[in-house]
Amino acid sequence: MAATNEVFCSEVVGNRNFAALDNVYTAGARVLPPGAPLVSGREAIKTFWTGLVQSANAKSCTLTSVEVIPAGEAIVEIGRATLSFVDSPDPLEAKYVVYWRQEDGRWKWDVDIWNPNS
Amino acid sequence: MAATNEVFCSEVVGNRNFAALDNVYTAGARVLPPGAPLVSGREAIKTFWTGLVQSANAKSCTLTSVEVIPAGEAIVEIGRATLSFVDSPDPLEAKYVVYWRQEDGRWKWDVDIWNPNS
């Protein structure tokens, strides 16, 4: 799980390597972003994150697990996210819930929802 | 699950019977509301919803399951929420993820997070 979170922050946000989202989300994953409708499927999720990271000019992020709940063969994670931007000194503080599933032997995000703290 | 969702909309929001939250949330539930920090524990959650329903002057709500995912002895639900207000013709459209667990033979919300669609 830590490896997957690291891919998201370092590769996707940090290096803008959106193909690396293959290693973050399951093929049928659902993303529920604040201020937008549900996004379903990894290809649509790639389009979503490409647009958001580029338009917000995001620079880096950190993801911190607050709670990890075993749920059968899956895991529910509650966490804190910090997203930093090229053009602003003020990071966005958010919290999230991710439903994790294994795909191809790797733990990935199957359902991903977050919202800002303020 | 439908019964629990109905208690929330009819009793808690509709009738402002916040004691009914005992039948909605587990004792140790966590709520992750947009624009505020995580709220942990049913008593703190009662205080949270009492404040929000009263200050927003909420009138009614509907909760609609979009997906119900079995997760061991628990369930992950993705849904749509509509919250209506006494003083406004415009409802709030939101989406949510709830992690359900059984407590005292009843299905309850153990983790609850949502965000607005726009």
XYZ file of C-alpha atoms in Angstrom:
236
model
C 0.000 0.000 0.000
C 2.791 2.431 0.834
C 4.356 1.625 -2.556
C 1.119 2.418 -4.388
C 0.680 5.697 -2.521
C 4.275 6.585 -3.353
C 3.685 5.922 -7.070
C 0.754 8.322 -6.983
C 2.615 11.152 -5.274
C 6.056 10.757 -6.859
C 5.279 9.492 -10.336
C 1.802 10.800 -11.113
C 1.804 14.157 -9.318
C 5.551 14.771 -9.051
C 6.659 13.588 -12.508
C 3.298 13.912 -14.290
C 3.649 10.363 -15.519
C -0.038 9.586 -15.887
C 0.598 6.142 -17.380
C 1.730 5.179 -13.863
C -1.933 5.347 -12.829
C -2.076 1.767 -14.183
C -0.224 0.821 -11.000
C -2.459 2.900 -8.712
C -6.063 2.206 -9.783
C -7.825 -1.045 -10.675
C -9.162 -1.242 -14.233
C -12.715 -0.651 -13.029
C -11.937 1.871 -10.294
C -14.306 4.667 -9.304
C -13.134 8.154 -8.284
C -15.526 10.533 -6.481
C -13.908 13.996 -6.650
C -15.278 17.065 -4.866
C -17.042 19.439 -7.241
C -17.408 16.938 -10.080
C -19.409 13.813 -10.890
C -18.198 10.268 -10.254
C -15.484 9.085 -12.675
C -15.590 5.392 -13.552
C -12.859 3.284 -15.145
C -9.090 3.743 -15.242
C -8.944 5.410 -18.653
C -11.457 8.059 -17.581
C -9.538 8.423 -14.309
C -6.314 9.064 -16.243
C -8.052 11.836 -18.171
C -9.406 13.261 -14.916
C -6.035 13.364 -13.125
C -4.182 14.645 -16.178
C -6.573 17.583 -16.334
C -6.553 18.287 -12.608
C -2.796 18.051 -12.012
C -2.051 20.209 -15.049
C -4.763 22.834 -14.516
C -4.002 23.161 -10.800
C -0.267 23.036 -11.535
C 0.196 20.552 -8.688
C 3.770 19.952 -7.572
C 3.819 17.222 -4.951
C 1.673 15.358 -2.469
C 1.832 13.311 0.671
C -0.625 10.612 1.731
C -0.724 9.518 5.370
C -2.757 6.559 6.601
C -4.888 7.350 9.630
C -6.607 3.971 9.800
C -6.359 0.709 7.859
C -9.405 -1.556 8.193
C -9.251 -5.150 6.893
C -12.488 -5.917 5.000
C -12.474 -9.513 3.786
C -10.029 -9.695 0.875
C -10.057 -5.925 0.628
C -8.935 -3.011 2.811
C -10.563 0.291 3.703
C -8.092 3.098 4.394
C -8.828 6.448 6.010
C -6.089 8.978 5.398
C -4.865 12.536 5.211
C -3.641 14.109 1.964
C -1.590 17.217 1.367
C -1.322 18.578 -2.167
C 1.183 21.317 -2.984
C 1.178 23.632 -5.988
C 3.820 25.312 -8.141
C 2.104 28.704 -7.996
C 0.941 28.848 -4.376
C 2.630 28.613 -0.979
C -0.564 27.160 0.526
C -1.042 23.410 0.220
C -4.503 21.834 0.066
C -5.255 19.730 3.139
C -7.747 16.960 2.531
C -8.920 13.641 3.947
C -9.849 10.544 2.026
C -11.294 7.056 2.114
C -9.877 4.458 -0.275
C -11.257 0.965 -0.828
C -8.259 -1.186 -1.782
C -8.309 -4.388 -3.831
C -5.584 -6.588 -5.209
C -5.202 -6.659 -8.985
C -2.411 -8.612 -10.672
C -0.801 -9.221 -7.275
C -0.651 -5.533 -6.464
C -2.743 -3.500 -4.010
C -4.626 -0.788 -5.869
C -7.311 1.832 -5.293
C -10.721 0.529 -6.327
C -12.856 3.313 -4.845
C -11.318 6.715 -4.056
C -13.143 9.650 -2.453
C -11.819 12.751 -0.701
C -12.786 16.242 0.406
C -10.986 19.340 1.672
C -10.609 20.022 5.409
C -11.587 23.665 5.075
C -29.463 -0.885 4.779
C -32.513 0.806 3.271
C -34.033 0.991 6.770
C -30.936 2.699 8.176
C -30.833 5.213 5.321
C -34.530 5.914 5.882
C -33.926 6.583 9.600
C -31.282 9.129 8.668
C -33.419 11.016 6.156
C -36.821 10.779 7.849
C -35.970 10.832 11.540
C -32.688 12.708 11.767
C -33.030 15.261 8.972
C -36.820 15.327 8.590
C -37.829 15.221 12.261
C -34.562 16.494 13.768
C -34.548 13.532 16.106
C -30.802 13.355 16.641
C -31.097 10.531 19.193
C -32.039 8.345 16.221
C -28.402 8.572 15.113
C -27.880 5.686 17.575
C -29.559 3.538 14.920
C -27.526 4.976 12.040
C -23.895 5.091 13.192
C -21.776 2.530 15.066
C -20.507 3.669 18.474
C -17.009 4.231 17.079
C -18.010 5.594 13.673
C -15.969 8.173 11.773
C -17.494 10.957 9.686
C -15.366 12.868 7.152
C -17.354 15.984 6.199
C -16.287 18.435 3.481
C -14.846 21.636 4.912
C -14.276 20.269 8.402
C -11.941 17.827 10.150
C -12.738 14.156 10.744
C -15.352 13.547 13.475
C -14.842 10.389 15.528
C -17.366 8.625 17.784
C -21.174 8.667 17.783
C -21.548 11.337 20.455
C -19.318 13.744 18.525
C -21.209 12.793 15.350
C -24.529 13.687 17.038
C -23.141 17.107 17.904
C -21.897 17.513 14.341
C -25.232 16.635 12.671
C -27.264 18.651 15.177
C -25.217 21.712 14.309
C -25.238 21.148 10.571
C -28.944 20.308 10.148
C -29.987 23.253 12.308
C -27.571 25.839 10.907
C -28.295 24.828 7.288
C -32.021 24.533 8.086
C -32.133 21.218 6.249
C -35.599 19.883 5.469
C -35.288 16.469 3.891
C -32.899 14.136 2.122
C -32.770 11.169 -0.182
C -30.007 8.568 -0.343
C -29.721 6.349 -3.407
C -27.343 3.395 -3.639
C -25.262 3.374 -6.796
C -23.169 0.337 -5.891
C -23.083 -2.094 -2.964
C -19.797 -3.989 -2.595
C -19.560 -6.941 -0.179
C -16.303 -6.680 1.804
C -15.932 -9.643 4.151
C -18.389 -9.122 6.994
C -18.797 -5.493 5.982
C -20.199 -3.628 2.977
C -18.941 -0.639 1.005
C -21.697 1.480 -0.524
C -21.320 4.174 -3.172
C -24.343 6.450 -3.364
C -25.948 9.700 -4.331
C -27.400 12.107 -1.756
C -29.799 14.994 -2.191
C -30.276 17.399 0.709
C -33.104 19.959 0.623
C -33.404 23.117 2.697
C -36.241 25.103 4.215
C -34.927 28.430 2.941
C -33.739 27.500 -0.544
C -35.304 25.959 -3.642
C -31.938 24.473 -4.649
C -31.047 21.105 -3.136
C -27.437 20.071 -2.542
C -26.397 17.181 -4.767
C -23.622 15.049 -3.325
C -22.067 11.611 -3.595
C -20.835 9.436 -0.772
C -19.004 6.301 0.273
C -20.172 4.493 3.415
C -18.417 1.560 5.053
C -21.177 -0.476 6.734
C -20.785 -2.810 9.704
C -23.287 -4.714 11.788
C -23.731 -3.579 15.385
C -26.311 -5.170 17.675
C -27.779 -7.028 14.703
C -28.330 -3.870 12.731
C -26.439 -2.543 9.687
C -24.888 0.830 10.519
C -22.528 3.406 9.055
C -19.015 2.902 10.400
C -17.164 5.262 8.039
C -19.058 8.017 6.203
C -17.537 10.449 3.687
C -19.168 12.626 1.036
C -18.575 15.634 -1.187
C -20.684 17.923 -3.370
C -21.054 17.293 -7.106
C -20.486 20.935 -7.986
